[in-house]
Amino acid sequence: MSLDPVAYLPYQDPDDFIREVTDLIWVDRSISFIRENYEPDSIVHGAYGTSTTRQEVIEGTLMRISATPDRTGQAEDVIWEARGDDAFLSSHLVLSGHLQTSSHSRTIANCLYRKGRMVEEWVVRDSLAGALESGLDLDELARAQAFRGYTGSWTEPAPSDPIAKGDSGVRPDDYRSEVETVIDMIQTVWNERDLQKVEKFFHRDLVLLTVGNRVVIRPEGYRRALLRFLESFPGGQFEIRDIQTNYDVRYAGLRVAVTWKFVGDYNGVPNYGSLTGKPVDVLGISQFTFHQGALVKEVRLWDDIALRAQIAGLRGDEPAAFSNIY
C-alpha cells in the first residue's frame, strides 16, 4: 500500500516523523506543539482509561514532564504501517532514563496519524520499573491513582479478523505468514496455556523484555514469566486489538507489533493484595522480532501500577495521601 507524503510531511517518512515529533514534545519540552500535532477531539487510551480531548493530553504531558524533569528518552524502535493512503499507525518503543545513570524504563505508544495529525493513541508505560528503583510501596502508590475506565473503541468487541482490520482500521496484508505465526502463538501459548509450544514459535536463545525492567531468556524463562502474570487471573484471555508490521534493517529486520487487551477475574494468587473475584481490563502492547522465520525477541509492556490501581478501586481501598507519576 503506497502512502501519500501528506501522511508524514514535513518529515521524510513516518519513522522520522515519530522520532522528531516525540523529541520536540518530550525532550525539547515544546508542550504547546501538541495543539498542532493532535486533533482537538483526539482519543488516547492509556493505562488509567480513555481521554477524549487534546487539552487532557496537554495537561497529562505537563504533569508527567514536571514529575520527571531529569529524565529523557529516545526511540528504540518504530514499527509503522499504512492505514489507507493518507494515514499510518506507528508503534514507538521509547527507552527513557537519566543521562548519567543506569536507571531506565520503557514506554510503547501506538499512534494513529491521519494527514499528519494524531487521531487516536494507545500507550503503556513501565511504571513498575521506577517504583521498584525508588523503593516505593507499590500498593500505596497505586491507591494514589484513579482508574477512570475506558470508552470508545476499547469497550467494543475485539476485531473478528485482526489480520484484515484492527481498532485503527483496515490494514495492508503484509508479511501474512509472520503475522499468522504471532496470532497462533498468542492463541496457543497465552490463551490455551500450551506452554510446551513456546519452542515451536521462539528461537532457543529468545529474549523477553517486560515490566519492572525484567530481562527474561530461554523458553523456560518465557514460560515462567507468563505463569507469573496469569497465576493471579487464571481464567483470563488475551484479545488481539491491532497489528502492524515493518521491515527495517536498522531495527534488526522484521518486527510485528500487537496491541492486546487482557480480561480476567482476579481470583487466583493474590499478588496484588486481597482477591476481588472481579475482572480487570488491561491494555498491553507487545513488539516481536523475527529472525530466520522464528521469534527471537519480545518487548511486552503493560502498566502494573495502573493494574494495581484498578484492583484497589474494585476493592474499595481508601486513597493514599500522595501521588507519583512514572
Short mmCIF file of N, CA and C in Angstrom, two decimals, residues 13-133:
data_model
loop_
_atom_site.label_atom_id
_atom_site.label_comp_id
_atom_site.label_asym_id
_atom_site.label_seq_id
_atom_site.Cartn_x
_atom_site.Cartn_y
_atom_site.Cartn_z
N ASP A 13 9.66 10.41 6.32
CA ASP A 13 8.85 9.20 6.36
C ASP A 13 8.23 9.09 7.76
N PRO A 14 7.32 8.14 7.99
CA PRO A 14 6.69 8.03 9.31
C PRO A 14 7.68 7.79 10.45
N ASP A 15 8.76 7.07 10.19
CA ASP A 15 9.77 6.84 11.23
C ASP A 15 10.37 8.17 11.68
N ASP A 16 10.81 8.97 10.71
CA ASP A 16 11.38 10.27 11.01
C ASP A 16 10.35 11.17 11.69
N PHE A 17 9.10 11.11 11.23
CA PHE A 17 8.01 11.89 11.81
C PHE A 17 7.87 11.60 13.30
N ILE A 18 7.75 10.32 13.65
CA ILE A 18 7.51 9.94 15.04
C ILE A 18 8.69 10.32 15.93
N ARG A 19 9.90 10.07 15.47
CA ARG A 19 11.09 10.40 16.25
C ARG A 19 11.16 11.90 16.54
N GLU A 20 10.99 12.71 15.50
CA GLU A 20 11.17 14.15 15.65
C GLU A 20 10.05 14.78 16.46
N VAL A 21 8.82 14.37 16.22
CA VAL A 21 7.69 14.94 16.96
C VAL A 21 7.79 14.58 18.44
N THR A 22 8.15 13.34 18.75
CA THR A 22 8.29 12.92 20.14
C THR A 22 9.39 13.70 20.84
N ASP A 23 10.52 13.87 20.17
CA ASP A 23 11.61 14.64 20.77
C ASP A 23 11.20 16.09 21.00
N LEU A 24 10.48 16.66 20.05
CA LEU A 24 10.07 18.06 20.18
C LEU A 24 9.22 18.26 21.43
N ILE A 25 8.30 17.34 21.68
CA ILE A 25 7.40 17.48 22.83
C ILE A 25 8.07 17.07 24.14
N TRP A 26 8.71 15.90 24.14
CA TRP A 26 9.16 15.30 25.40
C TRP A 26 10.60 15.64 25.78
N VAL A 27 11.47 15.91 24.80
CA VAL A 27 12.87 16.23 25.10
C VAL A 27 13.09 17.74 25.08
N ASP A 28 12.58 18.39 24.03
CA ASP A 28 12.72 19.85 23.94
C ASP A 28 11.67 20.59 24.75
N ARG A 29 10.68 19.85 25.28
CA ARG A 29 9.64 20.41 26.17
C ARG A 29 8.71 21.39 25.47
N SER A 30 8.51 21.22 24.17
CA SER A 30 7.57 22.08 23.46
C SER A 30 6.16 21.50 23.60
N ILE A 31 5.62 21.60 24.81
CA ILE A 31 4.31 21.02 25.10
C ILE A 31 3.23 21.67 24.23
N SER A 32 3.40 22.93 23.91
CA SER A 32 2.40 23.64 23.10
C SER A 32 2.25 23.04 21.71
N PHE A 33 3.28 22.30 21.23
CA PHE A 33 3.20 21.70 19.90
C PHE A 33 2.09 20.67 19.81
N ILE A 34 1.64 20.16 20.95
CA ILE A 34 0.53 19.21 20.96
C ILE A 34 -0.69 19.81 20.27
N ARG A 35 -0.88 21.11 20.38
CA ARG A 35 -2.03 21.76 19.74
C ARG A 35 -1.96 21.64 18.22
N GLU A 36 -0.76 21.63 17.66
CA GLU A 36 -0.60 21.45 16.22
C GLU A 36 -0.62 19.99 15.82
N ASN A 37 -0.19 19.13 16.72
CA ASN A 37 0.04 17.73 16.40
C ASN A 37 -1.18 16.85 16.61
N TYR A 38 -2.03 17.19 17.57
CA TYR A 38 -3.21 16.38 17.91
C TYR A 38 -4.48 17.07 17.43
N GLU A 39 -5.44 16.28 16.96
CA GLU A 39 -6.76 16.82 16.67
C GLU A 39 -7.43 17.25 17.99
N PRO A 40 -8.31 18.25 17.95
CA PRO A 40 -8.97 18.69 19.19
C PRO A 40 -9.71 17.58 19.91
N ASP A 41 -10.29 16.65 19.16
CA ASP A 41 -11.05 15.55 19.77
C ASP A 41 -10.26 14.24 19.72
N SER A 42 -8.94 14.34 19.78
CA SER A 42 -8.11 13.14 19.74
C SER A 42 -8.41 12.24 20.94
N ILE A 43 -8.30 10.93 20.70
CA ILE A 43 -8.63 9.93 21.71
C ILE A 43 -7.35 9.24 22.13
N VAL A 44 -7.13 9.13 23.45
CA VAL A 44 -5.95 8.45 23.97
C VAL A 44 -6.40 7.39 24.98
N HIS A 45 -6.08 6.14 24.68
CA HIS A 45 -6.35 5.04 25.60
C HIS A 45 -5.06 4.76 26.36
N GLY A 46 -5.06 5.06 27.65
CA GLY A 46 -3.90 4.83 28.49
C GLY A 46 -4.20 3.80 29.56
N ALA A 47 -3.25 3.60 30.44
CA ALA A 47 -3.39 2.56 31.46
C ALA A 47 -4.50 2.86 32.46
N TYR A 48 -4.86 4.15 32.61
CA TYR A 48 -5.88 4.53 33.60
C TYR A 48 -7.23 4.84 32.96
N GLY A 49 -7.34 4.64 31.65
CA GLY A 49 -8.61 4.88 30.98
C GLY A 49 -8.44 5.68 29.71
N THR A 50 -9.54 6.20 29.20
CA THR A 50 -9.58 6.91 27.93
C THR A 50 -9.79 8.40 28.14
N SER A 51 -8.98 9.21 27.45
CA SER A 51 -9.23 10.65 27.39
C SER A 51 -9.70 10.98 25.98
N THR A 52 -10.49 12.04 25.86
CA THR A 52 -11.14 12.32 24.58
C THR A 52 -10.93 13.75 24.08
N THR A 53 -10.01 14.49 24.71
CA THR A 53 -9.74 15.85 24.27
C THR A 53 -8.24 16.12 24.23
N ARG A 54 -7.86 17.03 23.37
CA ARG A 54 -6.46 17.44 23.27
C ARG A 54 -5.99 18.11 24.56
N GLN A 55 -6.87 18.85 25.22
CA GLN A 55 -6.48 19.54 26.44
C GLN A 55 -6.06 18.55 27.53
N GLU A 56 -6.73 17.40 27.59
CA GLU A 56 -6.32 16.37 28.56
C GLU A 56 -4.91 15.88 28.27
N VAL A 57 -4.57 15.75 26.98
CA VAL A 57 -3.23 15.32 26.60
C VAL A 57 -2.20 16.37 27.04
N ILE A 58 -2.51 17.63 26.81
CA ILE A 58 -1.59 18.70 27.20
C ILE A 58 -1.35 18.70 28.71
N GLU A 59 -2.42 18.59 29.47
CA GLU A 59 -2.29 18.61 30.93
C GLU A 59 -1.54 17.38 31.44
N GLY A 60 -1.83 16.22 30.88
CA GLY A 60 -1.16 15.00 31.31
C GLY A 60 0.32 15.02 30.96
N THR A 61 0.66 15.55 29.78
CA THR A 61 2.06 15.65 29.39
C THR A 61 2.82 16.59 30.31
N LEU A 62 2.23 17.73 30.62
CA LEU A 62 2.87 18.68 31.52
C LEU A 62 3.14 18.06 32.89
N MET A 63 2.17 17.34 33.43
CA MET A 63 2.34 16.74 34.76
C MET A 63 3.42 15.67 34.74
N ARG A 64 3.49 14.89 33.66
CA ARG A 64 4.49 13.82 33.60
C ARG A 64 5.89 14.40 33.45
N ILE A 65 6.05 15.42 32.60
CA ILE A 65 7.35 16.05 32.45
C ILE A 65 7.78 16.71 33.76
N SER A 66 6.85 17.35 34.44
CA SER A 66 7.17 18.01 35.70
C SER A 66 7.58 17.01 36.76
N ALA A 67 6.96 15.83 36.75
CA ALA A 67 7.26 14.81 37.77
C ALA A 67 8.61 14.15 37.54
N THR A 68 9.10 14.18 36.29
CA THR A 68 10.38 13.51 35.97
C THR A 68 11.27 14.45 35.15
N PRO A 69 11.65 15.60 35.71
CA PRO A 69 12.37 16.61 34.92
C PRO A 69 13.78 16.21 34.52
N ASP A 70 14.39 15.25 35.22
CA ASP A 70 15.76 14.87 34.93
C ASP A 70 15.85 13.60 34.09
N ARG A 71 14.74 13.21 33.47
CA ARG A 71 14.74 12.04 32.59
C ARG A 71 14.53 12.48 31.14
N THR A 72 15.11 11.73 30.23
CA THR A 72 14.90 11.97 28.81
C THR A 72 14.71 10.63 28.11
N GLY A 73 14.32 10.66 26.87
CA GLY A 73 14.03 9.41 26.17
C GLY A 73 14.50 9.45 24.73
N GLN A 74 14.61 8.26 24.14
CA GLN A 74 14.94 8.16 22.73
C GLN A 74 14.29 6.92 22.14
N ALA A 75 14.13 6.94 20.83
CA ALA A 75 13.46 5.84 20.14
C ALA A 75 14.33 4.59 20.15
N GLU A 76 13.73 3.47 20.54
CA GLU A 76 14.40 2.18 20.48
C GLU A 76 13.88 1.37 19.28
N ASP A 77 12.64 1.64 18.87
CA ASP A 77 12.07 1.01 17.68
C ASP A 77 10.85 1.81 17.24
N VAL A 78 10.60 1.83 15.95
CA VAL A 78 9.40 2.43 15.39
C VAL A 78 8.85 1.45 14.35
N ILE A 79 7.74 0.82 14.68
CA ILE A 79 7.10 -0.13 13.76
C ILE A 79 5.87 0.57 13.19
N TRP A 80 5.95 0.98 11.93
CA TRP A 80 4.83 1.72 11.35
C TRP A 80 4.28 0.97 10.14
N GLU A 81 3.00 1.23 9.90
CA GLU A 81 2.29 0.56 8.81
C GLU A 81 1.19 1.50 8.32
N ALA A 82 0.96 1.50 7.01
CA ALA A 82 -0.04 2.40 6.42
C ALA A 82 -1.46 2.01 6.85
N ARG A 83 -2.30 3.01 6.96
CA ARG A 83 -3.74 2.84 7.16
C ARG A 83 -4.43 3.69 6.10
N GLY A 84 -4.60 3.10 4.91
CA GLY A 84 -5.07 3.89 3.78
C GLY A 84 -3.90 4.64 3.17
N ASP A 85 -4.19 5.57 2.27
CA ASP A 85 -3.10 6.28 1.58
C ASP A 85 -2.69 7.57 2.26
N ASP A 86 -3.42 8.00 3.32
CA ASP A 86 -3.09 9.27 3.97
C ASP A 86 -2.86 9.12 5.46
N ALA A 87 -2.69 7.89 5.97
CA ALA A 87 -2.58 7.67 7.40
C ALA A 87 -1.62 6.52 7.69
N PHE A 88 -1.09 6.50 8.90
CA PHE A 88 -0.26 5.39 9.33
C PHE A 88 -0.46 5.15 10.83
N LEU A 89 -0.21 3.91 11.23
CA LEU A 89 -0.23 3.51 12.64
C LEU A 89 1.19 3.17 13.02
N SER A 90 1.73 3.85 14.02
CA SER A 90 3.10 3.60 14.47
C SER A 90 3.09 2.96 15.85
N SER A 91 4.09 2.13 16.10
CA SER A 91 4.31 1.56 17.43
C SER A 91 5.70 2.00 17.86
N HIS A 92 5.76 2.98 18.74
CA HIS A 92 7.00 3.67 19.09
C HIS A 92 7.48 3.17 20.44
N LEU A 93 8.58 2.42 20.44
CA LEU A 93 9.21 1.95 21.68
C LEU A 93 10.22 2.98 22.12
N VAL A 94 10.01 3.54 23.31
CA VAL A 94 10.86 4.61 23.84
C VAL A 94 11.62 4.10 25.05
N LEU A 95 12.92 4.28 25.04
CA LEU A 95 13.76 3.98 26.20
C LEU A 95 14.07 5.30 26.88
N SER A 96 13.63 5.46 28.12
CA SER A 96 13.84 6.71 28.83
C SER A 96 14.63 6.46 30.11
N GLY A 97 15.40 7.48 30.50
CA GLY A 97 16.19 7.32 31.72
C GLY A 97 16.98 8.56 32.02
N HIS A 98 17.80 8.46 33.08
CA HIS A 98 18.71 9.54 33.44
C HIS A 98 19.94 9.47 32.54
N LEU A 99 20.45 10.61 32.16
CA LEU A 99 21.53 10.65 31.19
C LEU A 99 22.82 10.01 31.70
N GLN A 100 23.08 10.06 33.01
CA GLN A 100 24.36 9.59 33.53
C GLN A 100 24.22 8.48 34.56
N THR A 101 23.09 7.79 34.58
CA THR A 101 22.93 6.65 35.48
C THR A 101 22.35 5.48 34.69
N SER A 102 22.27 4.34 35.35
CA SER A 102 21.72 3.15 34.70
C SER A 102 20.21 3.05 34.83
N SER A 103 19.58 4.00 35.47
CA SER A 103 18.13 3.99 35.65
C SER A 103 17.43 4.18 34.30
N HIS A 104 16.48 3.30 34.00
CA HIS A 104 15.76 3.45 32.75
C HIS A 104 14.43 2.69 32.82
N SER A 105 13.54 3.01 31.90
CA SER A 105 12.27 2.30 31.75
C SER A 105 11.83 2.45 30.30
N ARG A 106 10.79 1.71 29.95
CA ARG A 106 10.31 1.73 28.57
C ARG A 106 8.85 2.13 28.48
N THR A 107 8.50 2.71 27.36
CA THR A 107 7.14 3.08 27.01
C THR A 107 6.90 2.62 25.58
N ILE A 108 5.67 2.17 25.29
CA ILE A 108 5.28 1.95 23.90
C ILE A 108 4.02 2.77 23.63
N ALA A 109 4.10 3.62 22.62
CA ALA A 109 2.95 4.43 22.21
C ALA A 109 2.58 4.05 20.78
N ASN A 110 1.38 3.54 20.60
CA ASN A 110 0.85 3.23 19.27
C ASN A 110 -0.04 4.39 18.85
N CYS A 111 0.34 5.06 17.77
CA CYS A 111 -0.32 6.31 17.37
C CYS A 111 -0.87 6.21 15.96
N LEU A 112 -2.13 6.57 15.81
CA LEU A 112 -2.78 6.64 14.51
C LEU A 112 -2.79 8.09 14.05
N TYR A 113 -2.00 8.37 13.00
CA TYR A 113 -1.93 9.70 12.42
C TYR A 113 -2.62 9.70 11.07
N ARG A 114 -3.45 10.71 10.85
CA ARG A 114 -4.09 10.89 9.55
C ARG A 114 -3.79 12.31 9.06
N LYS A 115 -3.16 12.38 7.89
CA LYS A 115 -2.73 13.65 7.31
C LYS A 115 -1.90 14.46 8.30
N GLY A 116 -1.01 13.76 8.99
CA GLY A 116 -0.08 14.41 9.89
C GLY A 116 -0.65 14.84 11.22
N ARG A 117 -1.86 14.39 11.55
CA ARG A 117 -2.50 14.79 12.82
C ARG A 117 -2.89 13.54 13.60
N MET A 118 -2.60 13.57 14.89
CA MET A 118 -2.96 12.45 15.75
C MET A 118 -4.48 12.37 15.93
N VAL A 119 -5.04 11.17 15.71
CA VAL A 119 -6.48 11.00 15.91
C VAL A 119 -6.78 9.99 17.03
N GLU A 120 -5.89 8.99 17.22
CA GLU A 120 -6.14 8.02 18.29
C GLU A 120 -4.81 7.40 18.71
N GLU A 121 -4.69 7.12 20.01
CA GLU A 121 -3.43 6.61 20.56
C GLU A 121 -3.72 5.55 21.62
N TRP A 122 -2.82 4.56 21.69
CA TRP A 122 -2.84 3.53 22.73
C TRP A 122 -1.45 3.53 23.35
N VAL A 123 -1.32 3.78 24.66
CA VAL A 123 0.01 3.97 25.24
C VAL A 123 0.13 3.22 26.56
N VAL A 124 1.27 2.56 26.77
CA VAL A 124 1.56 1.85 28.02
C VAL A 124 2.96 2.22 28.48
N ARG A 125 3.12 2.36 29.80
CA ARG A 125 4.42 2.71 30.39
C ARG A 125 4.78 1.70 31.47
N ASP A 126 6.04 1.39 31.56
CA ASP A 126 6.51 0.50 32.61
C ASP A 126 6.73 1.31 33.89
N SER A 127 5.63 1.70 34.52
CA SER A 127 5.73 2.48 35.76
C SER A 127 6.30 1.66 36.90
N LEU A 128 6.20 0.35 36.81
CA LEU A 128 6.73 -0.52 37.87
C LEU A 128 8.24 -0.35 38.01
N ALA A 129 8.95 -0.13 36.91
CA ALA A 129 10.41 -0.02 36.96
C ALA A 129 10.84 1.12 37.88
N GLY A 130 10.25 2.30 37.69
CA GLY A 130 10.62 3.44 38.52
C GLY A 130 10.23 3.27 39.96
N ALA A 131 9.06 2.67 40.20
CA ALA A 131 8.61 2.45 41.57
C ALA A 131 9.53 1.50 42.32
N LEU A 132 9.95 0.43 41.65
CA LEU A 132 10.85 -0.52 42.29
C LEU A 132 12.20 0.10 42.58
N GLU A 133 12.71 0.88 41.64
CA GLU A 133 14.00 1.52 41.83
C GLU A 133 13.97 2.50 42.99
#
